[in-house]
Coordinates of C-alpha atoms and ligand atoms in Angstrom, one line a residue:
Chain A
X1 CA 2.5 16.6 -27.8
X2 CA 2.1 15.0 -24.4
X3 CA 4.7 16.5 -22.1
X4 CA 5.3 17.7 -18.7
X5 CA 2.4 20.0 -19.2
X6 CA -0.2 17.2 -19.5
X7 CA 1.4 14.5 -17.5
X8 CA 3.8 16.1 -14.9
X9 CA 4.2 12.9 -12.8
X10 CA 5.1 10.5 -15.6
X11 CA 6.2 12.3 -18.7
X12 CA 9.8 12.0 -17.8
X13 CA 9.7 8.3 -17.0
X14 CA 11.9 6.2 -19.2
X15 CA 10.3 3.7 -21.6
X16 CA 12.6 0.9 -20.3
X17 CA 11.2 1.6 -16.8
X18 CA 14.7 2.1 -15.3
X19 CA 14.8 4.8 -12.6
X20 CA 15.6 8.4 -13.7
X21 CA 19.1 9.2 -12.4
X22 CA 19.7 12.5 -10.6
X23 CA 21.5 13.9 -13.7
X24 CA 18.6 13.0 -15.9
X25 CA 16.1 14.4 -13.5
X26 CA 18.0 17.7 -13.2
X27 CA 18.5 18.0 -17.0
X28 CA 14.7 17.9 -17.3
X29 CA 14.3 20.7 -14.7
X30 CA 14.4 18.6 -11.6
X31 CA 15.2 20.3 -8.2
X32 CA 14.4 23.8 -9.7
X33 CA 11.2 23.8 -7.8
X34 CA 13.1 23.1 -4.6
X35 CA 15.4 26.1 -5.3
X36 CA 12.3 28.2 -5.8
X37 CA 10.5 26.9 -2.7
X38 CA 13.4 27.6 -0.3
X39 CA 13.2 31.3 -1.2
X40 CA 9.5 31.4 -0.2
X41 CA 8.0 31.5 3.3
X42 CA 6.8 28.1 4.5
X43 CA 3.2 29.4 4.9
X44 CA 3.3 30.6 1.4
X45 CA 4.0 27.1 0.1
X46 CA 1.1 25.8 2.3
X47 CA -1.2 28.4 0.7
X48 CA -0.2 27.6 -2.9
X49 CA -0.7 23.8 -2.3
X50 CA -4.0 24.4 -0.6
X51 CA -5.3 26.5 -3.4
X52 CA -4.1 24.1 -6.0
X53 CA -6.8 21.7 -4.7
X54 CA -4.3 18.8 -4.4
X55 CA -6.2 16.2 -2.4
X56 CA -4.5 13.3 -0.6
X57 CA -3.9 10.4 -2.9
X58 CA -3.8 7.8 -0.1
X59 CA -7.5 7.3 -0.4
X60 CA -9.3 9.8 1.9
X61 CA -8.8 12.8 -0.3
X62 CA -8.1 15.4 2.3
X63 CA -6.8 18.8 1.0
X64 CA -3.0 18.6 1.4
X65 CA -2.3 22.2 2.1
X66 CA -5.1 22.3 4.7
X67 CA -3.6 19.2 6.4
X68 CA -0.3 20.9 6.7
X69 CA -1.8 24.1 8.1
X70 CA -2.7 22.2 11.3
X71 CA 1.0 21.8 12.1
X72 CA 2.0 24.3 14.8
X73 CA 4.4 26.7 13.2
X74 CA 5.7 28.3 16.4
X75 CA 6.9 25.2 18.1
X76 CA 10.6 24.5 18.3
X77 CA 11.9 21.0 18.5
X78 CA 11.7 18.3 15.9
X79 CA 8.9 17.9 13.5
X80 CA 8.5 15.0 11.0
X81 CA 7.3 14.4 7.5
X82 CA 6.5 10.9 6.4
X83 CA 6.0 9.5 3.0
X84 CA 3.5 6.6 3.2
X85 CA 4.8 4.0 0.7
X86 CA 3.1 1.1 2.3
X87 CA 0.8 0.5 -0.7
X88 CA -1.0 -2.7 0.3
X89 CA -4.6 -1.9 -0.6
X90 CA -5.6 -4.8 -2.8
X91 CA -5.7 -3.8 -6.4
X92 CA -3.4 -0.8 -5.9
X93 CA -0.1 -0.5 -7.7
X94 CA 0.4 3.1 -8.5
X95 CA 2.9 4.2 -5.9
X96 CA 5.2 1.4 -7.0
X97 CA 5.5 3.1 -10.4
X98 CA 6.4 6.5 -8.9
X99 CA 8.9 5.0 -6.5
X100 CA 10.6 2.8 -9.1
X101 CA 10.4 5.2 -12.0
X102 CA 11.2 8.6 -10.6
X103 CA 12.6 8.4 -7.0
X104 CA 14.0 12.0 -7.1
X105 CA 10.5 13.4 -7.8
X106 CA 9.4 12.0 -4.5
X107 CA 12.6 13.2 -2.7
X108 CA 12.2 16.7 -4.1
X109 CA 8.5 16.7 -3.1
X110 CA 9.4 15.6 0.4
X111 CA 12.0 18.3 0.9
X112 CA 9.6 21.0 -0.2
X113 CA 6.8 19.6 1.9
X114 CA 9.1 19.3 4.9
X115 CA 10.1 22.9 4.5
X116 CA 6.5 23.9 4.3
X117 CA 5.9 22.6 7.8
X118 CA 9.5 23.2 8.9
X119 CA 10.1 19.5 9.6
X120 CA 13.8 18.6 9.8
X121 CA 13.5 14.8 9.8
X122 CA 11.7 12.7 7.3
X123 CA 11.0 9.0 6.6
X124 CA 9.9 7.0 3.7
X125 CA 7.8 4.1 5.1
X126 CA 8.2 1.4 2.5
X127 CA 6.6 -2.1 2.4
X128 CA 9.2 -4.9 2.5
X129 CA 7.9 -6.5 -0.7
X130 CA 8.9 -3.4 -2.8
X131 CA 12.5 -4.6 -3.0
X132 CA 13.3 -2.9 -6.3
X133 CA 11.8 0.4 -5.0
X134 CA 13.9 0.1 -1.9
X135 CA 17.1 -0.4 -3.9
X136 CA 16.3 2.6 -6.2
X137 CA 15.2 4.9 -3.4
X138 CA 18.4 4.2 -1.4
X139 CA 20.5 5.0 -4.4
X140 CA 18.6 8.2 -5.1
X141 CA 18.9 9.2 -1.4
X142 CA 22.6 8.8 -1.6
X143 CA 22.8 10.8 -4.8
X144 CA 20.8 13.6 -3.2
X145 CA 23.0 13.6 -0.1
X146 CA 26.2 13.6 -2.1
X147 CA 25.0 16.7 -3.9
X148 CA 24.0 18.4 -0.7
X149 CA 20.3 18.4 -1.6
X150 CA 19.8 16.6 1.6
X151 CA 21.7 17.3 4.8
X152 CA 22.7 20.6 6.4
X153 CA 21.9 24.0 5.0
X154 CA 20.3 23.0 1.7
X155 CA 21.2 25.5 -1.1
X156 CA 22.5 27.9 1.7
X157 CA 18.9 28.4 2.8
X158 CA 19.6 27.6 6.4
X159 CA 17.1 24.7 6.1
X160 CA 18.4 21.2 6.9
X161 CA 16.7 17.8 6.3
X162 CA 17.6 14.2 6.1
X163 CA 15.3 11.4 4.8
X164 CA 15.6 7.9 6.2
X165 CA 14.2 4.9 4.4
X166 CA 12.3 2.5 6.7
X167 CA 11.6 -0.9 5.2
X168 CA 8.6 -2.4 7.0
X169 CA 8.0 -6.0 7.9
X170 CA 4.4 -6.6 6.6
X171 CA 0.8 -6.1 7.7
X172 CA -1.7 -3.9 5.8
X173 CA -2.6 -1.9 8.9
X174 CA 0.8 -0.3 8.9
X175 CA -0.5 2.0 6.1
X176 CA -3.0 3.5 8.4
X177 CA -1.2 6.7 9.4
X178 CA -1.3 6.3 13.2
X179 CA -0.5 2.6 13.1
X180 CA 2.4 3.6 10.8
X181 CA 3.7 5.9 13.6
X182 CA 3.6 3.0 16.1
X183 CA 5.5 0.8 13.6
X184 CA 8.2 3.5 13.1
X185 CA 8.5 3.6 16.9
X186 CA 9.2 -0.1 16.9
X187 CA 5.9 -1.1 18.4
X188 CA 3.0 -3.3 17.3
X189 CA 1.3 -1.4 14.5
X190 CA -2.1 -0.8 16.1
X191 CA -3.8 2.6 15.4
X192 CA -3.9 5.4 17.9
X193 CA -6.9 7.3 19.1
X194 CA -7.5 10.6 17.2
X195 CA -7.5 13.4 18.5
X196 CA -4.7 14.3 19.1
X197 CA -4.1 14.3 15.3
X198 CA -0.5 13.5 14.1
X199 CA -0.1 17.0 12.9
X200 CA -0.1 18.0 16.6
X201 CA 1.2 14.9 18.3
X202 CA 2.6 12.2 16.0
X203 CA 5.9 10.4 15.9
X204 CA 7.5 10.4 19.4
X205 CA 4.7 12.8 20.4
X206 CA 6.0 15.4 18.0
X207 CA 4.1 17.2 15.1
X208 CA 4.0 14.9 12.1
X209 CA 2.5 14.9 8.7
X210 CA 1.9 11.6 6.8
X211 CA 1.3 11.9 3.1
X212 CA 1.0 9.4 0.3
X213 CA 3.7 8.9 -2.3
X214 CA 1.6 10.2 -5.1
X215 CA 0.5 13.3 -3.1
X216 CA 4.1 14.3 -2.4
X217 CA 5.2 13.6 -6.0
X218 CA 2.8 16.3 -7.1
X219 CA 4.3 19.0 -4.9
X220 CA 7.3 20.0 -7.0
X221 CA 5.1 20.6 -10.1
X222 CA 2.7 22.7 -8.1
X223 CA 5.5 24.9 -6.8
X224 CA 7.2 25.1 -10.2
X225 CA 4.1 26.0 -12.2
X226 CA 1.6 27.5 -9.7
X227 CA -1.8 26.6 -8.3
X228 CA -3.8 27.9 -11.3
X229 CA -1.8 25.7 -13.7
X230 CA -2.4 22.7 -11.4
X231 CA -6.1 23.2 -11.2
X232 CA -6.2 23.6 -15.0
X233 CA -4.9 20.1 -15.4
X234 CA -8.1 18.7 -14.0
X235 CA -11.5 18.1 -15.5
X236 CA -13.1 18.6 -12.1
X237 CA -12.9 20.6 -8.9
X238 CA -10.0 18.5 -7.5
X239 CA -6.7 19.7 -8.9
X240 CA -4.1 18.0 -11.0
X241 CA -3.8 14.7 -12.8
X242 CA -4.4 11.3 -11.2
X243 CA -2.7 8.0 -11.8
X244 CA -5.5 5.6 -12.6
X245 CA -5.1 1.9 -12.9
X246 CA -7.2 -1.1 -14.0
X247 CA -6.6 -4.7 -13.1
X248 CA -8.6 -7.9 -13.8
X249 CA -9.6 -9.6 -17.0
X250 CA -9.4 -6.5 -19.2
X251 CA -7.4 -6.4 -22.5
X252 CA -4.7 -4.0 -21.3
X253 CA -4.3 -3.9 -17.5
X254 CA -2.1 -1.0 -16.5
X255 CA -1.6 2.5 -15.1
X256 CA -2.3 5.9 -16.9
X257 CA -1.7 9.4 -15.7
X258 CA -4.9 11.3 -16.9
X259 CA -6.7 14.5 -16.0
X260 CA -8.4 14.2 -12.6
X261 CA -12.1 13.6 -13.4
X262 CA -11.6 11.4 -16.4
X263 CA -14.7 9.2 -16.6
X264 CA -14.8 5.6 -15.4
X265 CA -15.9 4.5 -18.9
X266 CA -13.0 6.2 -20.6
X267 CA -10.5 4.6 -18.3
X268 CA -12.0 1.1 -18.6
X269 CA -12.8 1.2 -22.3
X270 CA -10.3 3.4 -24.0
X271 CA -7.2 2.9 -21.8
X272 CA -7.7 -0.6 -20.5
X273 CA -9.3 -1.7 -23.8
X274 CA -12.5 -3.1 -22.2
X275 CA -13.0 -6.7 -21.1
X276 CA -11.3 -9.6 -22.8
X277 CA -13.1 -11.4 -25.7
X278 CA -16.1 -13.3 -24.4
X279 CA -16.3 -11.6 -21.1
X280 CA -18.6 -8.8 -19.9
X281 CA -18.1 -6.4 -17.0
X282 CA -20.1 -7.5 -14.0
X283 CA -19.0 -4.7 -11.7
X284 CA -16.0 -2.7 -10.7
X285 CA -14.4 -1.7 -7.5
X286 CA -13.2 1.9 -8.2
X287 CA -10.4 2.5 -5.8
X288 CA -9.0 -0.5 -4.0
X289 CA -10.7 -3.3 -2.0
X290 CA -12.3 -1.0 0.6
X291 CA -14.7 0.8 -1.8
X292 CA -18.3 0.1 -2.9
X293 CA -19.0 -1.7 -6.1
X294 CA -20.1 0.3 -9.2
X295 CA -21.4 -1.0 -12.5
X296 CA -21.6 -0.1 -16.2
X297 CA -24.3 2.3 -15.3
X298 CA -21.6 4.4 -13.7
X299 CA -19.4 4.7 -16.9
X300 CA -20.2 8.5 -17.1
X301 CA -19.1 9.1 -13.5
X302 CA -16.0 11.2 -13.2
X303 CA -13.2 9.7 -11.2
X304 CA -12.7 12.4 -8.7
X305 CA -13.3 12.3 -4.9
X306 CA -16.7 14.1 -4.9
X307 CA -18.2 12.6 -8.1
X308 CA -17.5 9.0 -7.0
X309 CA -18.9 9.7 -3.6
X310 CA -22.1 11.0 -5.1
X311 CA -22.3 7.8 -7.1
X312 CA -22.3 5.9 -3.8
X313 CA -18.7 4.8 -3.6
X314 CA -15.3 6.3 -3.1
X315 CA -12.5 7.0 -5.5
X316 CA -10.0 5.6 -2.9
X317 CA -6.7 5.0 -4.5
X318 CA -8.1 5.4 -8.1
X319 CA -7.0 1.9 -9.1
X320 CA -10.0 -0.1 -10.3
X321 CA -10.6 -3.8 -10.1
X322 CA -12.8 -5.0 -13.0
X323 CA -14.8 -8.1 -12.2
X324 CA -16.1 -10.1 -15.2
X325 CA -19.4 -11.9 -15.5
X326 CA -17.8 -15.4 -15.2
X327 CA -16.4 -14.6 -11.8
X328 CA -18.6 -15.4 -8.8
X329 CA -19.5 -12.2 -6.9
X330 CA -19.9 -14.2 -3.7
X331 CA -16.4 -15.5 -4.2
X332 CA -15.1 -12.0 -4.8
X333 CA -16.6 -10.9 -1.5
X334 CA -15.3 -13.9 0.3
X335 CA -11.8 -13.2 -1.0
X336 CA -12.0 -9.6 0.1
X337 CA -13.3 -10.4 3.6
X338 CA -10.7 -13.1 4.0
X339 CA -8.1 -10.4 3.4
X340 CA -9.6 -8.0 5.8
X341 CA -10.1 -10.6 8.5
X342 CA -6.5 -11.7 8.2
X343 CA -5.2 -8.1 8.3
X344 CA -7.3 -6.9 11.3
X345 CA -4.8 -5.7 13.9
X346 CA -7.0 -7.2 16.6
X347 CA -7.1 -4.1 18.7
X348 CA -10.9 -3.6 18.9
X349 CA -13.5 -6.3 19.4
X350 CA -16.1 -5.7 16.6
X351 CA -13.3 -5.9 13.9
X352 CA -11.3 -8.7 15.5
X353 CA -14.3 -10.9 16.1
X354 CA -16.7 -9.7 13.4
X355 CA -14.5 -10.0 10.3
X356 CA -13.7 -13.7 10.8
X357 CA -17.5 -14.3 11.3
X358 CA -18.2 -12.5 8.0
X359 CA -15.5 -14.5 6.3
X360 CA -16.9 -17.8 7.6
X361 CA -20.4 -17.0 6.7
X362 CA -19.4 -16.1 3.1
X363 CA -17.4 -19.3 2.9
X364 CA -20.4 -21.3 4.0
X365 CA -22.7 -19.7 1.4
X366 CA -20.1 -20.2 -1.3
X367 CA -19.6 -23.8 -0.4
X368 CA -23.2 -24.7 -0.1
X369 CA -23.3 -24.9 3.8
X370 CA -25.5 -21.8 4.3
X371 CA -27.9 -21.7 7.2
X372 CA -31.1 -19.7 7.5
X373 CA -30.3 -16.3 8.7
X374 CA -26.8 -16.1 7.1
X375 CA -27.7 -13.1 5.0
X376 CA -29.0 -11.3 8.1
X377 CA -25.8 -12.1 9.9
X378 CA -23.9 -10.4 7.0
X379 CA -26.2 -7.4 7.1
X380 CA -25.9 -7.0 10.8
X381 CA -22.1 -6.8 10.5
X382 CA -22.6 -4.1 7.9
X383 CA -24.0 -2.0 10.7
X384 CA -22.0 -3.1 13.7
X385 CA -18.6 -2.6 12.0
X386 CA -19.6 0.7 10.3
X387 CA -18.1 4.1 10.8
X388 CA -17.8 5.1 14.5
X389 CA -18.1 1.5 15.8
X390 CA -14.5 0.6 15.4
X391 CA -11.2 2.2 16.3
X392 CA -10.0 2.8 12.8
X393 CA -11.2 2.8 9.2
X394 CA -10.1 -0.8 8.3
X395 CA -13.4 -2.4 9.4
X396 CA -15.7 0.1 7.8
X397 CA -13.6 -0.2 4.7
X398 CA -14.1 -3.9 4.8
X399 CA -17.9 -3.3 5.0
X400 CA -18.0 -1.0 2.0
X401 CA -17.9 -3.8 -0.6
X402 CA -20.0 -6.1 1.6
X403 CA -22.8 -3.7 2.1
X404 CA -23.0 -2.8 -1.6
X405 CA -22.5 -6.4 -2.7
X406 CA -25.4 -7.6 -0.6
X407 CA -27.7 -5.2 -2.4
X408 CA -26.2 -5.6 -5.9
X409 CA -25.8 -9.4 -5.9
X410 CA -28.9 -10.3 -3.9
X411 CA -30.1 -12.8 -6.5
X412 CA -26.6 -14.4 -6.7
X413 CA -26.6 -14.9 -2.9
X414 CA -30.1 -16.4 -3.0
X415 CA -29.2 -18.8 -5.8
X416 CA -26.1 -20.0 -3.8
X417 CA -28.3 -20.7 -0.9
X418 CA -31.1 -22.3 -2.9
X419 CA -28.8 -24.4 -5.0
X420 CA -26.5 -25.3 -2.1
X421 CA -23.3 -24.1 -3.7
X422 CA -21.7 -21.9 -6.3
X423 CA -23.5 -21.8 -9.6
X424 CA -20.4 -20.5 -11.3
X425 CA -18.3 -23.5 -10.4
X426 CA -20.0 -25.5 -13.2
X427 CA -18.2 -23.3 -15.8
Chain B
X1 CA 24.8 -15.5 21.2
X2 CA 24.7 -12.9 18.5
X3 CA 27.5 -13.2 16.0
X4 CA 30.0 -10.4 15.7
X5 CA 28.4 -9.3 12.4
X6 CA 24.9 -9.3 13.8
X7 CA 26.0 -7.2 16.7
X8 CA 27.8 -4.7 14.5
X9 CA 24.8 -4.4 12.2
X10 CA 22.3 -3.9 15.0
X11 CA 24.6 -1.3 16.5
X12 CA 24.5 0.5 13.2
X13 CA 20.7 0.5 13.2
X14 CA 20.7 1.8 16.8
X15 CA 22.8 4.8 15.7
X16 CA 20.0 6.2 13.6
X17 CA 17.3 5.6 16.3
X18 CA 16.1 8.3 18.7
X19 CA 15.1 5.6 21.2
X20 CA 16.5 2.1 21.3
X21 CA 13.2 0.3 20.8
X22 CA 12.7 2.2 17.5
X23 CA 15.3 -0.1 16.0
X24 CA 13.4 -3.3 17.1
X25 CA 12.1 -4.3 13.7
X26 CA 15.4 -3.5 12.0
X27 CA 17.3 -5.4 14.6
X28 CA 15.0 -8.4 14.2
X29 CA 15.5 -8.2 10.5
X30 CA 19.3 -8.3 11.0
X31 CA 19.0 -11.6 12.8
X32 CA 16.6 -12.9 10.2
X33 CA 19.0 -12.0 7.4
X34 CA 21.8 -14.0 9.0
X35 CA 19.8 -17.0 10.3
X36 CA 16.8 -17.1 7.9
X37 CA 14.5 -16.7 10.9
X38 CA 14.5 -15.3 14.5
X39 CA 15.1 -18.1 17.0
X40 CA 14.3 -17.7 20.8
X41 CA 17.9 -17.2 21.8
X42 CA 18.4 -14.6 19.0
X43 CA 15.3 -12.8 20.2
X44 CA 16.5 -12.7 23.8
X45 CA 19.9 -11.4 22.8
X46 CA 18.4 -8.6 20.7
X47 CA 16.1 -7.7 23.6
X48 CA 19.1 -7.2 25.8
X49 CA 20.7 -4.9 23.3
X50 CA 17.5 -2.9 22.9
X51 CA 16.8 -2.8 26.7
X52 CA 13.4 -4.4 26.2
X53 CA 12.1 -7.5 27.9
X54 CA 12.0 -10.6 25.6
X55 CA 8.2 -10.8 25.8
X56 CA 7.9 -7.1 24.8
X57 CA 10.1 -7.7 21.8
X58 CA 8.3 -10.9 20.9
X59 CA 5.0 -9.1 21.0
X60 CA 6.5 -6.9 18.3
X61 CA 8.1 -9.8 16.3
X62 CA 4.9 -11.8 16.2
X63 CA 2.8 -8.8 14.9
X64 CA 4.6 -8.6 11.6
X65 CA 4.0 -11.4 9.1
X66 CA 7.5 -11.0 7.5
X67 CA 9.4 -11.6 10.7
X68 CA 9.7 -15.3 10.9
X69 CA 9.5 -16.8 14.4
X70 CA 9.7 -20.3 13.0
X71 CA 12.4 -21.8 10.7
X72 CA 11.9 -21.3 7.0
X73 CA 13.4 -23.1 4.0
X74 CA 16.4 -21.8 2.0
X75 CA 14.0 -20.0 -0.3
X76 CA 10.8 -18.3 0.7
X77 CA 7.9 -18.1 -1.8
X78 CA 5.3 -15.5 -1.3
X79 CA 2.2 -16.0 -3.4
X80 CA -0.4 -13.3 -3.8
X81 CA -3.9 -14.7 -3.1
X82 CA -5.8 -11.3 -2.9
X83 CA -8.6 -10.2 -5.2
X84 CA -7.0 -9.5 -8.6
X85 CA -4.7 -12.5 -8.4
X86 CA -7.6 -14.7 -7.2
X87 CA -9.6 -13.7 -10.2
X88 CA -6.6 -14.2 -12.5
X89 CA -6.0 -17.7 -11.3
X90 CA -3.7 -17.8 -8.3
X91 CA -5.4 -21.1 -7.2
X92 CA -3.9 -22.9 -10.1
X93 CA -0.4 -21.6 -9.1
X94 CA -1.0 -22.6 -5.5
X95 CA -2.1 -26.1 -6.6
X96 CA 1.0 -26.5 -8.7
X97 CA 3.3 -25.3 -6.0
X98 CA 1.8 -27.5 -3.3
X99 CA 2.0 -30.5 -5.6
X100 CA 5.6 -29.9 -6.6
X101 CA 6.8 -29.1 -3.1
X102 CA 4.6 -31.8 -1.4
X103 CA 3.4 -29.4 1.4
X104 CA 0.4 -27.3 2.0
X105 CA 0.4 -23.5 2.1
X106 CA 2.3 -22.2 5.2
X107 CA 4.7 -25.1 5.3
X108 CA 8.3 -25.9 4.3
X109 CA 9.2 -28.7 1.9
X110 CA 10.7 -31.9 3.5
X111 CA 14.2 -31.1 2.1
X112 CA 14.2 -27.7 3.7
X113 CA 14.4 -26.1 0.3
X114 CA 11.2 -24.0 0.0
X115 CA 8.7 -22.3 2.3
X116 CA 5.4 -21.5 0.7
X117 CA 3.5 -18.5 2.2
X118 CA 0.4 -16.6 1.1
X119 CA 0.8 -12.8 1.0
X120 CA -1.6 -9.9 0.5
X121 CA -1.6 -8.0 -2.7
X122 CA 2.0 -7.5 -4.0
X123 CA 1.1 -4.3 -5.7
X124 CA 1.8 -5.6 -9.2
X125 CA -1.8 -6.2 -10.3
X126 CA -1.2 -5.4 -13.9
X127 CA 1.1 -8.4 -14.1
X128 CA -1.3 -10.7 -12.2
X129 CA -1.0 -13.5 -11.1
X130 CA 2.2 -12.8 -9.3
X131 CA 4.5 -14.3 -6.7
X132 CA 7.8 -13.4 -5.1
X133 CA 10.8 -15.7 -4.4
X134 CA 13.5 -14.4 -2.1
X135 CA 12.5 -10.8 -2.9
X136 CA 12.3 -11.2 -6.6
X137 CA 8.9 -10.6 -8.3
X138 CA 7.5 -12.9 -11.0
X139 CA 4.5 -11.8 -13.0
X140 CA 2.2 -13.2 -15.7
X141 CA 2.5 -16.7 -14.1
X142 CA 1.0 -20.0 -15.3
X143 CA 1.5 -23.4 -13.7
X144 CA 4.2 -24.1 -16.3
X145 CA 6.1 -20.9 -15.5
X146 CA 5.9 -21.8 -11.8
X147 CA 8.0 -24.9 -12.6
X148 CA 10.6 -22.7 -14.4
X149 CA 10.8 -20.3 -11.4
X150 CA 11.2 -23.3 -9.0
X151 CA 14.0 -24.6 -11.2
X152 CA 15.7 -21.2 -11.3
X153 CA 15.9 -21.5 -7.5
X154 CA 17.4 -24.9 -7.5
X155 CA 14.3 -27.2 -7.3
X156 CA 15.2 -30.6 -8.6
X157 CA 11.9 -32.4 -8.9
Ligands
FMN501 C1 -6.2 0.2 6.9 C2 -5.7 1.4 6.2 C3 -4.6 1.2 5.3 C4 -4.0 2.3 4.7 N1 -3.0 2.1 3.9 C5 -2.4 3.2 3.2 C6 -1.3 3.1 2.4 O1 -0.8 2.0 2.2 N2 -0.8 4.1 1.7 C7 -1.3 5.4 1.9 O2 -0.8 6.4 1.4 N3 -2.4 5.6 2.8 C8 -2.9 4.5 3.4 N4 -4.0 4.7 4.2 C9 -4.5 6.1 4.5 C10 -3.6 6.8 5.5 O3 -4.1 6.5 6.8 C11 -3.5 8.3 5.4 O4 -4.8 8.8 5.2 C12 -2.7 8.7 4.1 O5 -1.5 8.2 4.1 C13 -2.6 10.2 4.1 O6 -2.0 10.7 3.0 P1 -2.7 11.7 2.0 O7 -3.3 12.8 2.8 O8 -1.5 12.2 1.1 O9 -3.7 10.8 1.2 C14 -4.6 3.6 4.9 C15 -5.7 3.8 5.7 C16 -6.2 2.7 6.4 C17 -7.4 2.9 7.3
SF4_502 S1 -10.9 -1.6 13.2 FE1 -9.7 -3.5 13.1 S2 -7.7 -2.8 12.3 FE2 -8.7 -0.9 13.1 S3 -8.1 -0.8 15.2 FE3 -9.9 -2.0 15.3 S4 -9.1 -4.2 15.1 FE4 -7.5 -2.8 14.5

């Protein structure tokens, strides 16, 4: 039987998709991990989480326990924990399910994680468009406060914490953790220079940890069952399960909690049902818009951070976008770069000026107005907006699909240029 | 002048803020909730409460796409035009919407009823193509369903 032992994050969720109430969550064992955690030393929690091989689900895959260990433990004064619920990476919709379906799982994960770094204030940074999640989170927070699970002296442990819900006002860049800090401080959400890293100097200059919603939702299960159990859930080196998703013209778009390291082919064919009748897979973007294209050749690649990296892309958020053979790959890239150009925060020149240039060049090619040298212009940006050339990872992220697309769809680009327009439009 | 309710709500936001400016986005949202958008006078009045200069506050307001610094219609339609929805046919929804409302993307219908805005990925890609009207999500859309949604929100075309 599939249960908490195979799918800890989602097994409890209700089939009607209503949020689990506090009473339902507790009946299934909820908030027991918190009771256990508050009896441990904070550094012990850090150690267990580190050894569980939980890697950040926001996209970069940094070991969570390790990230926490950079927080100074001897400092007095306020420290902060922030749940990143800004989910705006195109093609990504996994945190929405966790927020709407089991808000107390996130709250419990946040209290334990805050205790692990001895943070006494916490925020959930939620995108405005997640209105249903906002309603359900507010309700769950009130329930937890009423029971004394949030507030002063939780379970007579001496540890106090409140969680505030901050509903954002748009812009993809707010999800970048240092831009998020500026947004929470009421400023323009431009990223900050690192170092100093937020763990040392974050919100209002205080030590701060920012973790993704899915990352934090895993924490209660690790504490309840131990690091060995957590590693055992996985089919690869990274611990745990992963919420994978597929969108596009597949038979059954959706989300599935599966062992970390499930192969791309299994997710696409068995869970998403493969492409719709009459369509073939042209390529897939494995983990949100800012990852390199893969193809059917990569069906045997395991979806975990290291394996997808070895295959030349990134697992990112683990929610794939399947592109069918009737969709124009130049059009796909144009749409992606339009998004990135629009969402550039404008802080640094290569990104602010370069992305609109990329977008215009792709539009020209798609619409049959290409000029000689346009492909070279695109290639040049692949270098000048690459890692280390810009202030944050938005621009290199935008270049990941572009660089791989230029290689993979070379003949499509050339056909557009030769035929002065999009050959797929005829369909 | 800020209304009595607006002032009280902004003061409420200020209570939870370690520094006044931390409440700037929430305070702007209060004004927008009451007026539909943030007008120049509203912005100046909020700036006074937050001890910021109006241009400082405006630099924050104009950064965020969901703080409206121009008037919007009674209903705001946000249509996802990012990758999955683009592949799943959001252009046909946008075509229908611009025809029905008689305005291009980014504009408000002549009767002041609807403002039509593009929005990046709404995080509901399994229900694609999707749009949001006044905070409510609609998925699995077709041009025909778009008509129904418009009618649900009082469109009389
Ligand atoms: C442009 C940009 C947008 C991002 N958006 C998000 C987001 O919406 N949610 C998220 O969890 N992480 C996002 N990230 C990653 C965060 O900066 C950060 O790495 C993450 O929240 C850390 O959490 P984790 O260690 O649990 O993965 C984004 C990064 C960049 C560069
Ligand atoms: S890379 Fe782009 S998004 Fe990042 S800081 Fe520079 S301008 Fe802003």
